[in-house]
Amino acid sequence: MRIVSRKTLRAFWEQHPEAQKSLEAWQEDTKKAVWKTPNDIKRVYRNASVVANNRVVFNIKGNDYRLVVAINYECGIVYIRFIGSHKAYNQIDVTTI
């Protein structure tokens, strides 16, 4: 999969260094992945939440943070839409971000 806006992840872990290893691991797994359906993601990330509009929510660093991505399965592209704390996550609409 191709990840769009990796700079967003880097900027986040520069502000939250404790999240760096988890985000780097997610990034490496995702680059190697071939996700054609949400079920492909759920096979690897059982705790990921698949929501409307091809959005997927990943728990990062033992569920300390949430990563929201939009996925274009046909093109193999993952768009970073949000990374933040649970408090910040609760203030967004995951389906439209």
PDB file of C-alpha atoms in Angstrom:
ATOM      1  CA  MET A   1       0.000   0.000   0.000  1.00  0.00           C
ATOM      2  CA  ARG A   2       1.141   3.535  -0.630  1.00  0.00           C
ATOM      3  CA  ILE A   3       0.798   5.901   2.312  1.00  0.00           C
ATOM      4  CA  VAL A   4      -0.069   9.511   1.551  1.00  0.00           C
ATOM      5  CA  SER A   5       1.014  12.134   4.060  1.00  0.00           C
ATOM      6  CA  ARG A   6       3.624  10.236   6.026  1.00  0.00           C
ATOM      7  CA  LYS A   7       4.852  13.675   7.102  1.00  0.00           C
ATOM      8  CA  THR A   8       1.799  13.831   9.338  1.00  0.00           C
ATOM      9  CA  LEU A   9       2.963  10.727  11.194  1.00  0.00           C
ATOM     10  CA  ARG A  10       6.499  12.059  11.520  1.00  0.00           C
ATOM     11  CA  ALA A  11       5.276  15.404  12.838  1.00  0.00           C
ATOM     12  CA  PHE A  12       3.104  13.598  15.381  1.00  0.00           C
ATOM     13  CA  TRP A  13       5.871  11.400  16.753  1.00  0.00           C
ATOM     14  CA  GLU A  14       8.185  14.395  17.007  1.00  0.00           C
ATOM     15  CA  GLN A  15       5.612  15.876  19.399  1.00  0.00           C
ATOM     16  CA  HIS A  16       4.859  12.486  21.030  1.00  0.00           C
ATOM     17  CA  PRO A  17       8.101  10.438  20.939  1.00  0.00           C
ATOM     18  CA  GLU A  18       6.497   7.569  22.851  1.00  0.00           C
ATOM     19  CA  ALA A  19       4.338   6.876  19.759  1.00  0.00           C
ATOM     20  CA  GLN A  20       7.238   6.705  17.285  1.00  0.00           C
ATOM     21  CA  LYS A  21       7.969   2.968  17.408  1.00  0.00           C
ATOM     22  CA  SER A  22       4.299   2.032  17.114  1.00  0.00           C
ATOM     23  CA  LEU A  23       3.729   4.399  14.194  1.00  0.00           C
ATOM     24  CA  GLU A  24       6.889   3.248  12.414  1.00  0.00           C
ATOM     25  CA  ALA A  25       5.799  -0.380  12.841  1.00  0.00           C
ATOM     26  CA  TRP A  26       2.321   0.428  11.482  1.00  0.00           C
ATOM     27  CA  GLN A  27       3.900   2.297   8.570  1.00  0.00           C
ATOM     28  CA  GLU A  28       6.198  -0.623   7.664  1.00  0.00           C
ATOM     29  CA  ASP A  29       3.359  -3.161   7.908  1.00  0.00           C
ATOM     30  CA  THR A  30       1.130  -0.975   5.758  1.00  0.00           C
ATOM     31  CA  LYS A  31       3.746  -0.393   3.049  1.00  0.00           C
ATOM     32  CA  LYS A  32       4.153  -4.174   2.672  1.00  0.00           C
ATOM     33  CA  ALA A  33       0.414  -4.912   2.817  1.00  0.00           C
ATOM     34  CA  VAL A  34      -1.960  -5.567  -0.053  1.00  0.00           C
ATOM     35  CA  TRP A  35      -5.387  -4.646   1.298  1.00  0.00           C
ATOM     36  CA  LYS A  36      -8.213  -5.247  -1.149  1.00  0.00           C
ATOM     37  CA  THR A  37     -11.042  -5.290   1.418  1.00  0.00           C
ATOM     38  CA  PRO A  38     -11.581  -4.311   5.051  1.00  0.00           C
ATOM     39  CA  ASN A  39     -11.376  -8.007   5.931  1.00  0.00           C
ATOM     40  CA  ASP A  40      -7.741  -8.020   4.809  1.00  0.00           C
ATOM     41  CA  ILE A  41      -7.017  -5.367   7.428  1.00  0.00           C
ATOM     42  CA  LYS A  42      -8.982  -7.160  10.150  1.00  0.00           C
ATOM     43  CA  ARG A  43      -6.929 -10.323   9.617  1.00  0.00           C
ATOM     44  CA  VAL A  44      -3.807  -8.446  10.726  1.00  0.00           C
ATOM     45  CA  TYR A  45      -5.261  -5.719  12.964  1.00  0.00           C
ATOM     46  CA  ARG A  46      -8.129  -7.368  14.834  1.00  0.00           C
ATOM     47  CA  ASN A  47      -8.726  -4.244  16.939  1.00  0.00           C
ATOM     48  CA  ALA A  48      -8.981  -1.923  13.936  1.00  0.00           C
ATOM     49  CA  SER A  49     -12.420  -0.400  13.472  1.00  0.00           C
ATOM     50  CA  VAL A  50     -13.804  -0.240   9.965  1.00  0.00           C
ATOM     51  CA  VAL A  51     -16.226   2.676   9.624  1.00  0.00           C
ATOM     52  CA  ALA A  52     -18.167   4.370   6.820  1.00  0.00           C
ATOM     53  CA  ASN A  53     -16.575   5.986   3.756  1.00  0.00           C
ATOM     54  CA  ASN A  54     -13.645   3.536   3.663  1.00  0.00           C
ATOM     55  CA  ARG A  55     -12.287   4.871   6.958  1.00  0.00           C
ATOM     56  CA  VAL A  56     -10.342   2.631   9.318  1.00  0.00           C
ATOM     57  CA  VAL A  57      -9.372   3.488  12.887  1.00  0.00           C
ATOM     58  CA  PHE A  58      -6.192   1.926  14.296  1.00  0.00           C
ATOM     59  CA  ASN A  59      -5.210   1.868  17.952  1.00  0.00           C
ATOM     60  CA  ILE A  60      -1.637   3.099  18.363  1.00  0.00           C
ATOM     61  CA  LYS A  61       0.741   2.473  21.261  1.00  0.00           C
ATOM     62  CA  GLY A  62      -1.471   0.173  23.238  1.00  0.00           C
ATOM     63  CA  ASN A  63      -4.570   2.239  22.468  1.00  0.00           C
ATOM     64  CA  ASP A  64      -3.057   5.522  23.747  1.00  0.00           C
ATOM     65  CA  TYR A  65      -3.654   7.158  20.364  1.00  0.00           C
ATOM     66  CA  ARG A  66      -5.974   6.769  17.410  1.00  0.00           C
ATOM     67  CA  LEU A  67      -4.954   6.800  13.760  1.00  0.00           C
ATOM     68  CA  VAL A  68      -7.703   7.351  11.183  1.00  0.00           C
ATOM     69  CA  VAL A  69      -7.030   6.569   7.546  1.00  0.00           C
ATOM     70  CA  ALA A  70      -9.102   6.629   4.374  1.00  0.00           C
ATOM     71  CA  ILE A  71      -8.352   3.783   1.997  1.00  0.00           C
ATOM     72  CA  ASN A  72      -8.731   3.541  -1.740  1.00  0.00           C
ATOM     73  CA  TYR A  73      -8.616  -0.238  -2.067  1.00  0.00           C
ATOM     74  CA  GLU A  74      -8.602  -0.276  -5.880  1.00  0.00           C
ATOM     75  CA  CYS A  75      -5.545   1.978  -6.140  1.00  0.00           C
ATOM     76  CA  GLY A  76      -3.792   0.657  -3.030  1.00  0.00           C
ATOM     77  CA  ILE A  77      -3.562   4.061  -1.339  1.00  0.00           C
ATOM     78  CA  VAL A  78      -3.865   4.845   2.369  1.00  0.00           C
ATOM     79  CA  TYR A  79      -4.534   8.490   3.235  1.00  0.00           C
ATOM     80  CA  ILE A  80      -3.660   9.664   6.735  1.00  0.00           C
ATOM     81  CA  ARG A  81      -6.684  11.638   7.938  1.00  0.00           C
ATOM     82  CA  PHE A  82      -6.077  12.000  11.707  1.00  0.00           C
ATOM     83  CA  ILE A  83      -3.669  11.006  14.464  1.00  0.00           C
ATOM     84  CA  GLY A  84      -4.262  12.041  18.040  1.00  0.00           C
ATOM     85  CA  SER A  85      -5.373  11.267  21.556  1.00  0.00           C
ATOM     86  CA  HIS A  86      -8.714   9.713  22.452  1.00  0.00           C
ATOM     87  CA  LYS A  87      -9.909  13.117  23.657  1.00  0.00           C
ATOM     88  CA  ALA A  88      -9.099  14.711  20.283  1.00  0.00           C
ATOM     89  CA  TYR A  89     -10.550  11.687  18.454  1.00  0.00           C
ATOM     90  CA  ASN A  90     -13.847  12.083  20.312  1.00  0.00           C
ATOM     91  CA  GLN A  91     -14.183  15.584  18.871  1.00  0.00           C
ATOM     92  CA  ILE A  92     -14.047  14.572  15.197  1.00  0.00           C
ATOM     93  CA  ASP A  93     -16.472  12.914  12.818  1.00  0.00           C
ATOM     94  CA  VAL A  94     -14.507   9.904  11.677  1.00  0.00           C
ATOM     95  CA  THR A  95     -16.647   9.363   8.595  1.00  0.00           C
ATOM     96  CA  THR A  96     -15.952  12.793   7.112  1.00  0.00           C
ATOM     97  CA  ILE A  97     -12.486  13.737   8.288  1.00  0.00           C
TER      98      ILE A  97
END
